Short mmCIF file of C-alpha atoms in Angstrom, two decimals:
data_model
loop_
_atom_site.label_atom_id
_atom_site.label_comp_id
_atom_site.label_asym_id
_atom_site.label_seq_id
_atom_site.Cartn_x
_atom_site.Cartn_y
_atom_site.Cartn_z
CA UNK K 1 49.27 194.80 -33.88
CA UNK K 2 49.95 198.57 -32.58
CA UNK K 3 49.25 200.47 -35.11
CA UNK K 4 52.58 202.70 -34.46
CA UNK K 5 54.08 199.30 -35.10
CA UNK K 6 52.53 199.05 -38.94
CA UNK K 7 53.35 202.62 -39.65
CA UNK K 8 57.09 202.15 -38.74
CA UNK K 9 56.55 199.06 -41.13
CA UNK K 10 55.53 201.01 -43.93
CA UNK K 11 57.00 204.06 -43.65
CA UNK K 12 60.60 203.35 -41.83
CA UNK K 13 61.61 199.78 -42.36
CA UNK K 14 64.70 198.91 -44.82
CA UNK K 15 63.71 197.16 -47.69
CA UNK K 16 65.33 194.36 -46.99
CA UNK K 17 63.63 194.24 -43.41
CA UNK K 18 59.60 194.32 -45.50
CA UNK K 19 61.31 191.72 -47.93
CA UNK K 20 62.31 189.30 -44.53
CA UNK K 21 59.12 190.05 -42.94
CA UNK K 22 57.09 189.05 -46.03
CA UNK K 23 59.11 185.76 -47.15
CA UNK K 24 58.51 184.59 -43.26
CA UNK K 25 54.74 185.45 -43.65
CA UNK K 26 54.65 182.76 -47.17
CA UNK K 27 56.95 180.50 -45.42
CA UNK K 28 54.78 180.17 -42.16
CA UNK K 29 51.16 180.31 -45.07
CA UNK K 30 52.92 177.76 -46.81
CA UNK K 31 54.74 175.37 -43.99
CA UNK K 32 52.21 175.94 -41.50
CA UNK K 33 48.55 176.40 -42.91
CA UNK K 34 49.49 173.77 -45.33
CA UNK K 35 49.46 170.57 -43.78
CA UNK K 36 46.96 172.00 -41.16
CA UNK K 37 44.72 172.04 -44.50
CA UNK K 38 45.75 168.89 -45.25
CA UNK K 39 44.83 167.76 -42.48
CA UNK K 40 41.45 168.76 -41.50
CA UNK K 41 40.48 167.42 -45.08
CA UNK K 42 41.80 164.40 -44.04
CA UNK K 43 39.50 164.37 -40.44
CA UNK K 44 36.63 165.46 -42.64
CA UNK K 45 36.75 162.74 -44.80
CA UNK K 46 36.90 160.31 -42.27
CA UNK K 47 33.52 162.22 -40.96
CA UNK K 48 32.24 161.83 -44.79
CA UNK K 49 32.01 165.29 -45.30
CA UNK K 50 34.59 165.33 -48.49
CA UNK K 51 35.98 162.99 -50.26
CA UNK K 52 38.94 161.98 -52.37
CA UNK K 53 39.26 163.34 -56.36
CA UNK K 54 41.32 160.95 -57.19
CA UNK K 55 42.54 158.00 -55.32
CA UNK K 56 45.74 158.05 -56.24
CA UNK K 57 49.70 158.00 -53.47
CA UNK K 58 51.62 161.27 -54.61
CA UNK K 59 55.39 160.08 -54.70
CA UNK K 60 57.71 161.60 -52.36
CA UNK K 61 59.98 163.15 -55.41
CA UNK K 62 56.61 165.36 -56.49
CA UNK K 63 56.27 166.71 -52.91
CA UNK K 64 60.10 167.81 -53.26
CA UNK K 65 59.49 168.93 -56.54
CA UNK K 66 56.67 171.23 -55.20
CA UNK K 67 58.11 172.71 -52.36
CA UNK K 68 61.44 173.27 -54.26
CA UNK K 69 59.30 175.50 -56.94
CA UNK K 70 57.37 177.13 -53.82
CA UNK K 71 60.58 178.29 -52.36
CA UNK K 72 61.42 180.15 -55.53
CA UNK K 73 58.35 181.38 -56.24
CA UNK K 74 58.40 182.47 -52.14
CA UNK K 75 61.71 184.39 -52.65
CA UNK K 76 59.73 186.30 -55.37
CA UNK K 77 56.60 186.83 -52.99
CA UNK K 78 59.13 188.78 -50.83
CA UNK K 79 60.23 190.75 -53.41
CA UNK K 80 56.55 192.22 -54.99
CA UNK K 81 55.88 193.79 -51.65
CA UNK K 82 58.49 196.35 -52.68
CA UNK K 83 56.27 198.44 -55.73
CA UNK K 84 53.44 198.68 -53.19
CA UNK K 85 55.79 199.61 -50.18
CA UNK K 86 57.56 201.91 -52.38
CA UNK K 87 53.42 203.62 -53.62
CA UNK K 88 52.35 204.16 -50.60
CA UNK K 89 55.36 205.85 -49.03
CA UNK K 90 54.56 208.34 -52.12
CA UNK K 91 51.44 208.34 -51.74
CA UNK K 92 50.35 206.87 -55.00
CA UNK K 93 48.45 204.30 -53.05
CA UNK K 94 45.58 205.47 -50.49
CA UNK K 95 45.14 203.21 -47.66
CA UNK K 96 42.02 203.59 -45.74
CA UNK K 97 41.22 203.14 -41.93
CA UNK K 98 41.44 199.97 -40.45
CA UNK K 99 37.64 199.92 -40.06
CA UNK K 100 35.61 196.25 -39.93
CA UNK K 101 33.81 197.35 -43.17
CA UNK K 102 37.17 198.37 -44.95
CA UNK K 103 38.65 195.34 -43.68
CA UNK K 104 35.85 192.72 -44.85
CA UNK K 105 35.33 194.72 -47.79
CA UNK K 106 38.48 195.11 -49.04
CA UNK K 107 39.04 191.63 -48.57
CA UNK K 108 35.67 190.69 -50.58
CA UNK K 109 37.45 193.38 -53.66
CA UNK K 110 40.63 191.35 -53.48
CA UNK K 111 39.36 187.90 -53.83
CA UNK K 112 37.00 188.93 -56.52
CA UNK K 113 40.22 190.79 -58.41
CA UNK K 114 41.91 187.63 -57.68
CA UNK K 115 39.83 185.38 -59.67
CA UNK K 116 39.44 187.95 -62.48
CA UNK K 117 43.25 188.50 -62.44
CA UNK K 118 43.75 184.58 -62.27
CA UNK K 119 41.73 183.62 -64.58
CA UNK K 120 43.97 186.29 -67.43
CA UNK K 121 47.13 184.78 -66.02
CA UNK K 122 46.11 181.09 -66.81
CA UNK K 123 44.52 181.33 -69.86
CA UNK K 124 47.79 183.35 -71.06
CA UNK K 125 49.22 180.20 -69.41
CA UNK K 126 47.56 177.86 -71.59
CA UNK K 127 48.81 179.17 -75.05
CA UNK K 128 51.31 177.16 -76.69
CA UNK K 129 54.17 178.98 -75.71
CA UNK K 130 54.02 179.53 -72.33
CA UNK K 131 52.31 175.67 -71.81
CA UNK K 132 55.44 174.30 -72.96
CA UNK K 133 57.99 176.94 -71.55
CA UNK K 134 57.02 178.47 -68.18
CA UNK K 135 53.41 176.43 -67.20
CA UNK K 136 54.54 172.95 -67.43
CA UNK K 137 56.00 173.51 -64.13
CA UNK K 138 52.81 173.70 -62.30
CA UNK K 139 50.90 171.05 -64.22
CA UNK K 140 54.03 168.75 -63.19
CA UNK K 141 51.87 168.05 -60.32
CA UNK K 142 49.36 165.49 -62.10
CA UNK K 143 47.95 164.61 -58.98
CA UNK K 144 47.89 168.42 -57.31
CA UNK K 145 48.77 168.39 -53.09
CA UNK K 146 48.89 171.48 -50.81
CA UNK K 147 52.66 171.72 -51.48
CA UNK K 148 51.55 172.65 -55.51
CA UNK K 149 49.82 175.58 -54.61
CA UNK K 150 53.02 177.95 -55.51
CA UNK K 151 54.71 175.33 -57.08
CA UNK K 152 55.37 177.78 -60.75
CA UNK K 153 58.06 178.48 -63.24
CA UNK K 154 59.55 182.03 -61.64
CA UNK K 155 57.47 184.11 -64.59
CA UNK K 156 54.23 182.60 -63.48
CA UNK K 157 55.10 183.42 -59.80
CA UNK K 158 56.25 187.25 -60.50
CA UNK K 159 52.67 187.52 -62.76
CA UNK K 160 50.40 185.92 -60.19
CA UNK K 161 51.67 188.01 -57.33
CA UNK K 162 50.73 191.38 -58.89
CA UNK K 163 46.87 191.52 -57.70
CA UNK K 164 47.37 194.13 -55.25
CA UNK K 165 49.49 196.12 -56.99
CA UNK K 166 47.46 195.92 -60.22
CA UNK K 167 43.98 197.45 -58.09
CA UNK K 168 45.74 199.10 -55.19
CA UNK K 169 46.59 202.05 -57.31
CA UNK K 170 42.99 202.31 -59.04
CA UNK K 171 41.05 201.46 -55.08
CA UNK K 172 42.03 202.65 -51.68
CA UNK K 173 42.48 199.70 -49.28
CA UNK K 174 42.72 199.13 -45.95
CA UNK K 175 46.22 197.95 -44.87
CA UNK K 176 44.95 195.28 -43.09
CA UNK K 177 42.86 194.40 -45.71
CA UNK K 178 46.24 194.17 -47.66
CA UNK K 179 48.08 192.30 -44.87
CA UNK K 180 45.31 189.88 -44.62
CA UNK K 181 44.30 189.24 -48.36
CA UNK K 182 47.31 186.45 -48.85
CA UNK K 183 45.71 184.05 -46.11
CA UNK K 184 42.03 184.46 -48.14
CA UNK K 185 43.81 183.46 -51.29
CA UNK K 186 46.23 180.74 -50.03
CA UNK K 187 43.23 178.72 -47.87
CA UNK K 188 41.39 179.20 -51.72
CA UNK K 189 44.38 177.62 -53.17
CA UNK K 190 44.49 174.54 -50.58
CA UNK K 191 40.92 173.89 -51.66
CA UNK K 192 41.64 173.96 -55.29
CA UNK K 193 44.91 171.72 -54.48
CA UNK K 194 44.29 169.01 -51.91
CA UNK K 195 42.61 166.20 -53.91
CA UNK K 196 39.51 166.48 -52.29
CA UNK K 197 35.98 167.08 -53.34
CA UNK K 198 34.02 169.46 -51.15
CA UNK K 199 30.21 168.76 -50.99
CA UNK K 200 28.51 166.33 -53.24
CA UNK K 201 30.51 167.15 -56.50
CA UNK K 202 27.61 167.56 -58.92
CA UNK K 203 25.52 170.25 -60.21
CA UNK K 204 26.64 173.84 -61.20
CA UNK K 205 26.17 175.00 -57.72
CA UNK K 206 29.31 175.97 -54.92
CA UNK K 207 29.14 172.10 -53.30
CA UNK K 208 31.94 172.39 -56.52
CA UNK K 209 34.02 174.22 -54.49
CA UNK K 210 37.21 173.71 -54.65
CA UNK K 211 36.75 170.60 -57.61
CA UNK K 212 37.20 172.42 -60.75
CA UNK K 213 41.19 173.48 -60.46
CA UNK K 214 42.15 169.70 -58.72
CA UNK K 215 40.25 168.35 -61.85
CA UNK K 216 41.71 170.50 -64.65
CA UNK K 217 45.55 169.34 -63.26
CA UNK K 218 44.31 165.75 -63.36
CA UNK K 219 41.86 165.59 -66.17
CA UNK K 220 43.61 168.79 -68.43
CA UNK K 221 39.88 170.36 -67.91
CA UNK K 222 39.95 173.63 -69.89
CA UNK K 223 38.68 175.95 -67.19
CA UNK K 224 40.66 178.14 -66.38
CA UNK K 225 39.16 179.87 -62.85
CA UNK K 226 40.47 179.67 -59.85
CA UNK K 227 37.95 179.05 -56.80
CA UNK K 228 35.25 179.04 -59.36
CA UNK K 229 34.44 178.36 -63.18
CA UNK K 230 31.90 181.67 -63.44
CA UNK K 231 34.33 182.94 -65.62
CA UNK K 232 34.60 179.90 -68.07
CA UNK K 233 30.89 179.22 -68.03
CA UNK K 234 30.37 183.60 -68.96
CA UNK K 235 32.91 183.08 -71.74
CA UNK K 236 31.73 179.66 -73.01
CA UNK K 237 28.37 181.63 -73.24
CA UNK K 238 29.42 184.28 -75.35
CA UNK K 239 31.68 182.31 -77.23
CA UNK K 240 28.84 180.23 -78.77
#
């Protein structure tokens, strides 16, 4: 995209124009990527290359459920854009040159942020309170599908879309790197959503992938990570 283009985009567009242009950018992640996901796992497996979690047919009325939640949570998605618009047209947040290195980088900052930010959202999650009042939406998906992956309680959905703005104002990023960051996390989501096991499925070792979040809907696994349980093995360690 001309970069002339992005600037007017930052700089110039209504807020209601950045909140339209973001909500079609989750709709198309979410509609589109989606079943694409869905369905390369489901050539893959035919090649033996994954295989199903749990063997289990998702009812129609969950897939509803899901995608009704994911709208909502969508609608909200448009709406956090506008604190990190809002910074950088006052210059509170520094956005670098679109560079390769700032790009890849900034993308390898924000997934790592994502996991550590994740992984304080759902353990907050899992206390009593917010288990029965405001998670129980997400875990209504027993069985998780692609359509779960934004399938929360509006709370949840407002907390979880904070990462950039919670390391944006501490780090300079590229805008791109921004712009970009959502399709990372979402295709990190799909893997921790679509029933299937990547790899063999056994050992501490990343042929896990993607296992450990489809098993702790299923199997109520406390780990509470999202492409990875680093963070629950590091605290299991310290907690003993």
């Amino acid at each position: 995209m001309d970069a002339s283009i992005i600037n007017e985009i930052l700089y110039e567009a209504s807020y209601l124009s950045i909140f339209l242009i973001v909500f079609a950018y989750f709709l198309a992640l979410y509609f589109l990527l989606g079943p694409l996901f869905l369905s390369l796992c489901k050539w893959f497996e035919s090649k033996g290359w994954v295989s199903k979690i749990v063997d289990k047919e998702v009812p129609a009325r969950q897939i509803k459920y899901e995608i009704r939640h994911s709208l909502v949570s969508i609608v909200l998605f448009g709406f956090s854009a506008f604190p990190v618009i809002y910074l950088i047209r006052n210059g509170t947040i520094i956005l670098l040159e679109d560079t390769v290195w700032n790009i890849l980088g900034g993308l390898l900052i924000l997934n790592v942020w994502n996991e550590i930010h994740f992984f304080i959202v759902h353990r907050i999650m899992h206390l009593p309170f917010f288990l029965k009042r405001v998670h129980y939406v997400h875990h209504r998906s027993r069985v998780p599908t692609v359509y779960s992956v934004y399938s929360f309680h509006w709370l949840e959905a407002a907390l979880l879309s904070t990462v950039p703005l919670t390391i944006a104002v501490f780090l300079p990023f590229s805008i791109w790197a921004l712009s970009l960051y959502p399709i990372t996390s979402i295709l990190l989501n799909y893997a921790g959503h679509c029933n299937y096991r990547f790899g063999k499925g056994t050992g501490k070792s990343w042929t896990l992938f993607g296992t450990h979040h489809n098993e702790h809907h299923y199997k109520w696994r406390q780990n509470y990570g999202f492409a990875s349980d680093l963070l629950d093995r590091l605290l299991s360690k310290f907690q003993k």
